[in-house]
XYZ file of C-alpha atoms in Angstrom:
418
model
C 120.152 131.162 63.459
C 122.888 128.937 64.845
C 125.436 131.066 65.128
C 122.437 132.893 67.681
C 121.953 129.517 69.383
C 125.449 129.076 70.180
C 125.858 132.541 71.859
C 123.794 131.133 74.550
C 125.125 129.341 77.366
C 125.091 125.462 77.610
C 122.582 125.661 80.856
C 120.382 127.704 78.728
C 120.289 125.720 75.517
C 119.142 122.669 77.722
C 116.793 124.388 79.215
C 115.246 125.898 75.900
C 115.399 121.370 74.704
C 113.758 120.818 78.160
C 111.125 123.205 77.822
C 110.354 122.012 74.098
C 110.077 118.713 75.064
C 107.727 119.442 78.269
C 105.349 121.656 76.164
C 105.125 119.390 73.708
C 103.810 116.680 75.689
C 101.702 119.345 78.016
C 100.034 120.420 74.558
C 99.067 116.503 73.501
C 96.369 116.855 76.237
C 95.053 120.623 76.704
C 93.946 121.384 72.873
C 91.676 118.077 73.439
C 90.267 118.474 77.006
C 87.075 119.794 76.303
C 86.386 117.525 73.710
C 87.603 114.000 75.933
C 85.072 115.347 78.614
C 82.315 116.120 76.270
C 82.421 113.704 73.285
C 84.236 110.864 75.349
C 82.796 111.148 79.002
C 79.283 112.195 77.917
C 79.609 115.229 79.554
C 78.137 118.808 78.911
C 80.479 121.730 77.929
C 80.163 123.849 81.225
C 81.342 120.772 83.061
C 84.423 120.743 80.767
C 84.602 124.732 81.396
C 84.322 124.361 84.755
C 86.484 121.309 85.518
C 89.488 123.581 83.128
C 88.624 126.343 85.605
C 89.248 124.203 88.724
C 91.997 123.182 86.580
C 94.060 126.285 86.544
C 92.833 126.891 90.374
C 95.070 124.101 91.261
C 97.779 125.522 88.814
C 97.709 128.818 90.179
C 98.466 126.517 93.987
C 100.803 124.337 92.647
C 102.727 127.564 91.304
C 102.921 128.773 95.003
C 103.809 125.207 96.080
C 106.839 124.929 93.808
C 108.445 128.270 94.073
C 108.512 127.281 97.675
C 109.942 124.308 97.263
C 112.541 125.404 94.909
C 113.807 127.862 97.250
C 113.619 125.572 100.707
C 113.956 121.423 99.249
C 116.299 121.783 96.524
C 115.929 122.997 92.643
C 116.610 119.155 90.779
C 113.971 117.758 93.785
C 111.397 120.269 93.255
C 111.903 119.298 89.240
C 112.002 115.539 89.890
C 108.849 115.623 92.234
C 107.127 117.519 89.715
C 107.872 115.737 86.915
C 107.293 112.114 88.138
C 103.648 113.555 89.545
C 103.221 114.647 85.781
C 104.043 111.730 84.694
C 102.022 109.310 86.928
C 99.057 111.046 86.327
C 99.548 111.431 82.612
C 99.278 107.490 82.632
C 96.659 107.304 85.420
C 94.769 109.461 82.847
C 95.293 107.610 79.934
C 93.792 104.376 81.829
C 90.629 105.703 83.867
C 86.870 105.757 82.090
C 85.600 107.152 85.134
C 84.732 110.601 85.508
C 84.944 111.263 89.005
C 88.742 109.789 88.555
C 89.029 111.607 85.881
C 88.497 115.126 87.865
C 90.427 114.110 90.761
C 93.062 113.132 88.571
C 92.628 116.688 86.105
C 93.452 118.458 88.935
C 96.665 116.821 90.624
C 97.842 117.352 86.911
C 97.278 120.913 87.388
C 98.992 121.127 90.493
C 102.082 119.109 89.226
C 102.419 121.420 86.183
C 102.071 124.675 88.417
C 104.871 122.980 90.554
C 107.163 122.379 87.413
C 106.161 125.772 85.443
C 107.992 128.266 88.235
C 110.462 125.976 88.484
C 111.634 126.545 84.904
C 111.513 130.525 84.941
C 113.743 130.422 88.071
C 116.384 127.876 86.869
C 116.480 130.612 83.888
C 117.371 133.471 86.571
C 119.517 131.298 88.770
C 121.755 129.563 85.743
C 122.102 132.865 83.266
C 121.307 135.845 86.026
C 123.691 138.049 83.607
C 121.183 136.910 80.875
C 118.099 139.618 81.857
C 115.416 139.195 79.273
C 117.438 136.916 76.698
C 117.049 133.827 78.932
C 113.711 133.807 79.815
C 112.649 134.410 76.318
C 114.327 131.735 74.651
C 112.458 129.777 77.516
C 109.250 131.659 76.376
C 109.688 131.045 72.848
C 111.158 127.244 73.636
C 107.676 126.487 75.322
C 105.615 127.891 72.242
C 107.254 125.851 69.688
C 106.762 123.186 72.102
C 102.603 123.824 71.923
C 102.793 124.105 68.138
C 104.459 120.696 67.979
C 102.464 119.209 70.272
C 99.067 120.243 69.207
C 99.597 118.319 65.746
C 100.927 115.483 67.595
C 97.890 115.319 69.838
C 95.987 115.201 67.173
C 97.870 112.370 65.423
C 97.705 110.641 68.936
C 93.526 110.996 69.254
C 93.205 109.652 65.589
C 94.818 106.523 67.230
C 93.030 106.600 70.582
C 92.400 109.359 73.091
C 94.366 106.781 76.194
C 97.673 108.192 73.695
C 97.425 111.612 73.943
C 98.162 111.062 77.776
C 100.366 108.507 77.139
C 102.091 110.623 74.896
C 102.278 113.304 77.344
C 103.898 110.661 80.174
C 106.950 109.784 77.694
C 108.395 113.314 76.768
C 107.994 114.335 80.371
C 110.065 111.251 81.177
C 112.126 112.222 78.294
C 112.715 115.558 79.832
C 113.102 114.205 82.813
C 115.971 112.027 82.169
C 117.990 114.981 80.231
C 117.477 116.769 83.568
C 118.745 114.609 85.566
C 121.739 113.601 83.732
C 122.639 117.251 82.435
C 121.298 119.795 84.935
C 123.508 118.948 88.244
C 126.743 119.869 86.190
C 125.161 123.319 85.796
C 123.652 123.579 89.195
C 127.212 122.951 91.170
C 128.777 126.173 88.901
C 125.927 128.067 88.879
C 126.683 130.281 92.332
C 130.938 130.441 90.925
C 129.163 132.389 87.386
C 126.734 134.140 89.080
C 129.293 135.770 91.008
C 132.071 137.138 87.866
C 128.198 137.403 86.191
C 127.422 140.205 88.813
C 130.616 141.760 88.483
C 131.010 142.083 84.565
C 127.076 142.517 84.247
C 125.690 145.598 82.593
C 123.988 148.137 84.490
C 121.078 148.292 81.410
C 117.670 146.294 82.492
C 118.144 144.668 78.422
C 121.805 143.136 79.338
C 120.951 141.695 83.001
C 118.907 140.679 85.525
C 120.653 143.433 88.364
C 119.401 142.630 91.766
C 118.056 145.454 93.663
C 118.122 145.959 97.568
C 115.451 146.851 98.789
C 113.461 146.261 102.006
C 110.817 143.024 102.425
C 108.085 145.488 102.504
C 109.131 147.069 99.259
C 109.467 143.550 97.780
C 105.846 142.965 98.618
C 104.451 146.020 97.230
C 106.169 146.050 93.941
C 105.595 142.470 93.696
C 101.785 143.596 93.880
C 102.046 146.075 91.867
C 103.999 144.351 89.199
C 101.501 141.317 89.074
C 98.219 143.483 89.033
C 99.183 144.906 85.755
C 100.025 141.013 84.772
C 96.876 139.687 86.235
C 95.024 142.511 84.058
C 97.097 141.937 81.099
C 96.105 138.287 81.223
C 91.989 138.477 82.176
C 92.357 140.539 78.288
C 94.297 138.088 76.814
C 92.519 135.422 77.896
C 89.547 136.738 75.775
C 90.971 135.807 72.669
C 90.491 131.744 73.550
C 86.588 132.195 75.118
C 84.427 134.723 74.402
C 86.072 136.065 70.959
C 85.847 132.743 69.500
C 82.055 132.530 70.106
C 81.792 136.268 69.102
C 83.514 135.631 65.703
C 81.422 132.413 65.138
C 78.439 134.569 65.288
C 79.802 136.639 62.724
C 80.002 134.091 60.285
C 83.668 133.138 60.743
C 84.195 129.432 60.959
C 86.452 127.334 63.357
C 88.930 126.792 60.899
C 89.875 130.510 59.964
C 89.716 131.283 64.178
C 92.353 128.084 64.593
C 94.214 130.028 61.705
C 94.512 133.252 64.242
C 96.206 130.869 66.503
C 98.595 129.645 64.182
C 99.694 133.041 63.167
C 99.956 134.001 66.610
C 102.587 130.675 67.003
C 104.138 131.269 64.075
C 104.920 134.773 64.839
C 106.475 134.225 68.028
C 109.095 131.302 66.766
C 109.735 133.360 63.549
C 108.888 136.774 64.524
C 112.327 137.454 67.116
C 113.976 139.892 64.343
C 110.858 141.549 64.591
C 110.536 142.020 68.582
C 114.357 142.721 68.531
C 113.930 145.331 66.051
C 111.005 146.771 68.171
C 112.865 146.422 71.468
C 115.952 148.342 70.087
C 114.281 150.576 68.177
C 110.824 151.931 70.852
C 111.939 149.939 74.131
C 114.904 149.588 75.629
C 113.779 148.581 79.038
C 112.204 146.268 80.941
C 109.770 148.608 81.904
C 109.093 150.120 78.318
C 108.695 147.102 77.216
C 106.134 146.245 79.761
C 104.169 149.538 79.224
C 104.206 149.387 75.262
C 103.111 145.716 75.210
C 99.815 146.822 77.722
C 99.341 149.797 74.790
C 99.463 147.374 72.184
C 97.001 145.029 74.384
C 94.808 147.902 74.413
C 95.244 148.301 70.304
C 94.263 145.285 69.334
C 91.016 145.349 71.288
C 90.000 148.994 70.207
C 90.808 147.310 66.188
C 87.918 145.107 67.354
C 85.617 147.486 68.354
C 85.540 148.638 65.024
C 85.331 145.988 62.611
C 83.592 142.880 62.281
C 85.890 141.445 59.149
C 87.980 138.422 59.319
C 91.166 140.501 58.115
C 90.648 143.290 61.401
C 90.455 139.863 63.681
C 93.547 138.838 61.643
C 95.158 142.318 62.140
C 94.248 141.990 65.808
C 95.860 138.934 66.677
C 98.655 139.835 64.850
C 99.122 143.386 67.420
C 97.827 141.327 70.247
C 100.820 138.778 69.687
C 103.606 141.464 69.311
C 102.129 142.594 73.093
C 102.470 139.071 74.128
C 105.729 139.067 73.004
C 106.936 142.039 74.927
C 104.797 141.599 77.781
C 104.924 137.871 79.010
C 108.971 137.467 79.214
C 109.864 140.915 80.719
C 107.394 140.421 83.615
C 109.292 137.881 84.962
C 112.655 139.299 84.044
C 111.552 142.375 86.059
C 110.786 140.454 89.244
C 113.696 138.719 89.217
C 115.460 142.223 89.606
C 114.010 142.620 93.113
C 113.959 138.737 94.294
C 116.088 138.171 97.156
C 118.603 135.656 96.959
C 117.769 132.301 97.775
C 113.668 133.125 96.757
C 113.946 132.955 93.272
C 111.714 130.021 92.983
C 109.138 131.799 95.204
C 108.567 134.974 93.688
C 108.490 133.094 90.206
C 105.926 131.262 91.712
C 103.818 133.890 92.799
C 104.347 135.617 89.071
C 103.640 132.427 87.563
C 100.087 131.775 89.524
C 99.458 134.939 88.608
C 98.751 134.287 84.894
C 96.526 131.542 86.405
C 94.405 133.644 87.734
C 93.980 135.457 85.265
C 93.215 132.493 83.237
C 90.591 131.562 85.724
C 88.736 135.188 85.828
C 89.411 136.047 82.540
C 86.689 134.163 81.016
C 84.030 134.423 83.706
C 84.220 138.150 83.671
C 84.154 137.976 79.822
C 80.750 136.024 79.748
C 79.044 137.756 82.244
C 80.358 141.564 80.124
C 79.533 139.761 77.171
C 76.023 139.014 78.532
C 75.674 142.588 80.010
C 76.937 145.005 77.406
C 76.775 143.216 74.007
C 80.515 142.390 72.030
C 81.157 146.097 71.556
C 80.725 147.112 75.130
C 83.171 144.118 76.233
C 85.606 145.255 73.743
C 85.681 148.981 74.468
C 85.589 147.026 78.656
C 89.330 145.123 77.553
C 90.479 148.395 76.227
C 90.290 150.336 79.211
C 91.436 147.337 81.086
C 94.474 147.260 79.456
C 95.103 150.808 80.229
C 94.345 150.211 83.779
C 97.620 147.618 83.346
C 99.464 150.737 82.297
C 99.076 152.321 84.924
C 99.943 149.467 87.456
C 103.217 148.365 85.511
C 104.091 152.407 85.616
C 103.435 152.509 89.693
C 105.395 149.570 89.784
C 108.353 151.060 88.307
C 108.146 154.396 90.030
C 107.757 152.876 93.260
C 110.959 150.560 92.870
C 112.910 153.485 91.538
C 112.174 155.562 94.709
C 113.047 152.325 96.731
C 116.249 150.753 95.518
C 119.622 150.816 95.458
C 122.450 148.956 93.419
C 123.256 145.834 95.066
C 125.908 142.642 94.204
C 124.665 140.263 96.588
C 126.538 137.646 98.259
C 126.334 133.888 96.127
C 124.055 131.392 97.357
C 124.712 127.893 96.871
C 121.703 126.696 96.511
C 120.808 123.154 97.420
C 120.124 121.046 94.336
């Protein structure tokens, strides 16, 4: 295991720290939302739904916001701006009692964490370029064990008071905050000087590097909507898993405590289960693009299991499939985009890729309830299954179309401004 950590690059390994840290605290508040504005505020539970659905509207802006501002202000600015906004409101939380405060002050937090997330995906791409898939999954897999450790200290926090778990959330941001700062400039003023021997030692092989394709701005555009319709679809069927499933599986007689279990196997996997998705990626998927395409098959698995069982052990089997998808899906996504970014837009397009998985977020469960409510459990099951076939399709179009389109390119360095 250490001998793996070390073959990563210094930039990398303190980004993977950073991201740890930043989950962590991110994961204090979100496990415990619903339950501040219900039990604490007095409020009912569609508020709470609602309010987390405004929530990730402002995420999916801030997303937007901060690629931008990566690209045009500076990459340690758009971090520090984000960060301190985090922070401010984290203890600006942790003081109000006053609801309408409160949802003013829920939804700046979701546009500073939109800001920050893009920004972390594109320091991947811009520090390790020659990394491909490796980098942004070690940020991927960084950011889960971050949730795992941050949902038990959450907990810990609310058994003190609830004013902690924000608290909480304001010092490891600072924390993170600090080792940016101090660390990240070294790696920032030799990050164009690697990029360029990266570009010319770099694998050809979408596994072993991020290869940047030239292709015209309306190509860009078209494979960039391609590419995020299959990850906007991808996401509305994930995204069933944390609504509508876990009132479907209540129903059925399965309690809270086994459905939290689902979750922790579904962490657990994806901190422990890397030999696995190695083995897998060697083994059936070589590619970005394979990888993209099997993960949206194994989406669709896990919701046809579903469709024909109501046992705890085919929800457990489920979650298990669903997670290897994840696991495939989530990192390459970005990894493939970054093959087509032009230079100096990194922070943009990783924007745009990261909102996307907010909206998805947002539409996921609305479209859920109302399928739900129209055509019973089994009909919104057999509904994600084709769904995630119609993501397929979309990642396939995408890669067709940018195969028609591009051509090898070793683009110029850009110093970027920091």
């Amino acid at each position: 295991m250490m001998e793996k950590w070390r073959s990563y690059p210094g930039s990398i390994r303190l980004m993977a720290i950073a991201a740890v840290i930043s989950s962590t605290g991110m994961a204090c508040i979100w496990p415990l939302v619903t339950i501040y504005i219900h039990d604490h505020l007095g409020k009912p539970l569609t508020v709470a739904g609602f309010l987390l659905m405004l929530n990730q509207g402002a995420f999916l802006v801030g997303s937007v916001i901060g690629g931008m501002m990566f690209d045009r202000w500076g990459k340690l600015r758009t971090l520090v701006i984000a960060s301190s906004g985090i922070i401010g409101i984290s203890v600006a939380l942790g003081l109000t009692q006053d609801f309408t405060m409160y949802t003013i002050l829920l939804l700046l937090n979701g546009l500073f964490y939109g800001m920050l997330s893009p920004v972390i995906n594109a320091l991947a791409v811009v520090l390790w370029p020659q990394g491909g898939r490796k980098g942004l999954n070690m940020i991927y897999v960084a950011q889960n064990a971050g949730v795992a450790a941050g949902a038990a200290l959450g907990g810990l926090l609310a058994s003190v008071s609830f004013a902690w778990t924000f608290f909480g959330n304001a010092i490891t941001q600072s924390v993170a905050l600090i080792l940016f700062v101090l660390i990240l400039p070294r790696y920032l003023n030799n990050s164009a000087m690697q990029q360029t021997v990266a570009e010319e030692q770099q694998s050809t092989s979408g596994e072993a590097a991020i290869g940047r394709l030239q292709v015209s701005r309306q190509t860009v555009w078209i494979a960039l909507l391609l590419l995020c319709a299959g990850l906007l679809i991808s996401w509305i069927v994930y995204v069933q898993w944390t609504t509508v499933l876990s009132s479907y599986m209540q129903s059925l007689g399965i309690s809270l405590k086994q459905y939290s279990l689902l979750w922790t196997l579904n962490g657990a996997l994806i901190l422990f289960g890397q030999p696995l998705i190695s083995w897998v990626i060697r083994r059936f998927a070589k590619t970005l693009i394979s990888q993209m395409l099997l993960g949206s098959y194994v989406f669709a698995l896990s919701m046809l299991i579903l469709t024909q069982t109501t046992a705890y052990a085919g929800f457990f089997a489920a979650m298990f499939i669903m997670t290897l998808g994840e696991m495939l899906v989530w990192p390459a996504v970005p990894t493939v985009a970054a093959q087509f970014t032009p230079a100096g837009q990194e922070g943009f397009i990783q924007g745009l890729v990261t909102g996307t998985g907010s909206a998805g977020r947002m539409l996921g469960p609305l479209l859920g309830a109302v399928m739900f409510q129209e055509y019973s459990a089994q009909g919104l099951l057999y509904i994600m299954t084709g769904l995630a076939l119609v993501s397929v399709g979309f990642f396939a179009l995408h890669h067709q179309f940018v195969k028609r389109s591009n051509k090898p390119l070793t683009p110029k360095p850009v110093a970027g401004k920091m």
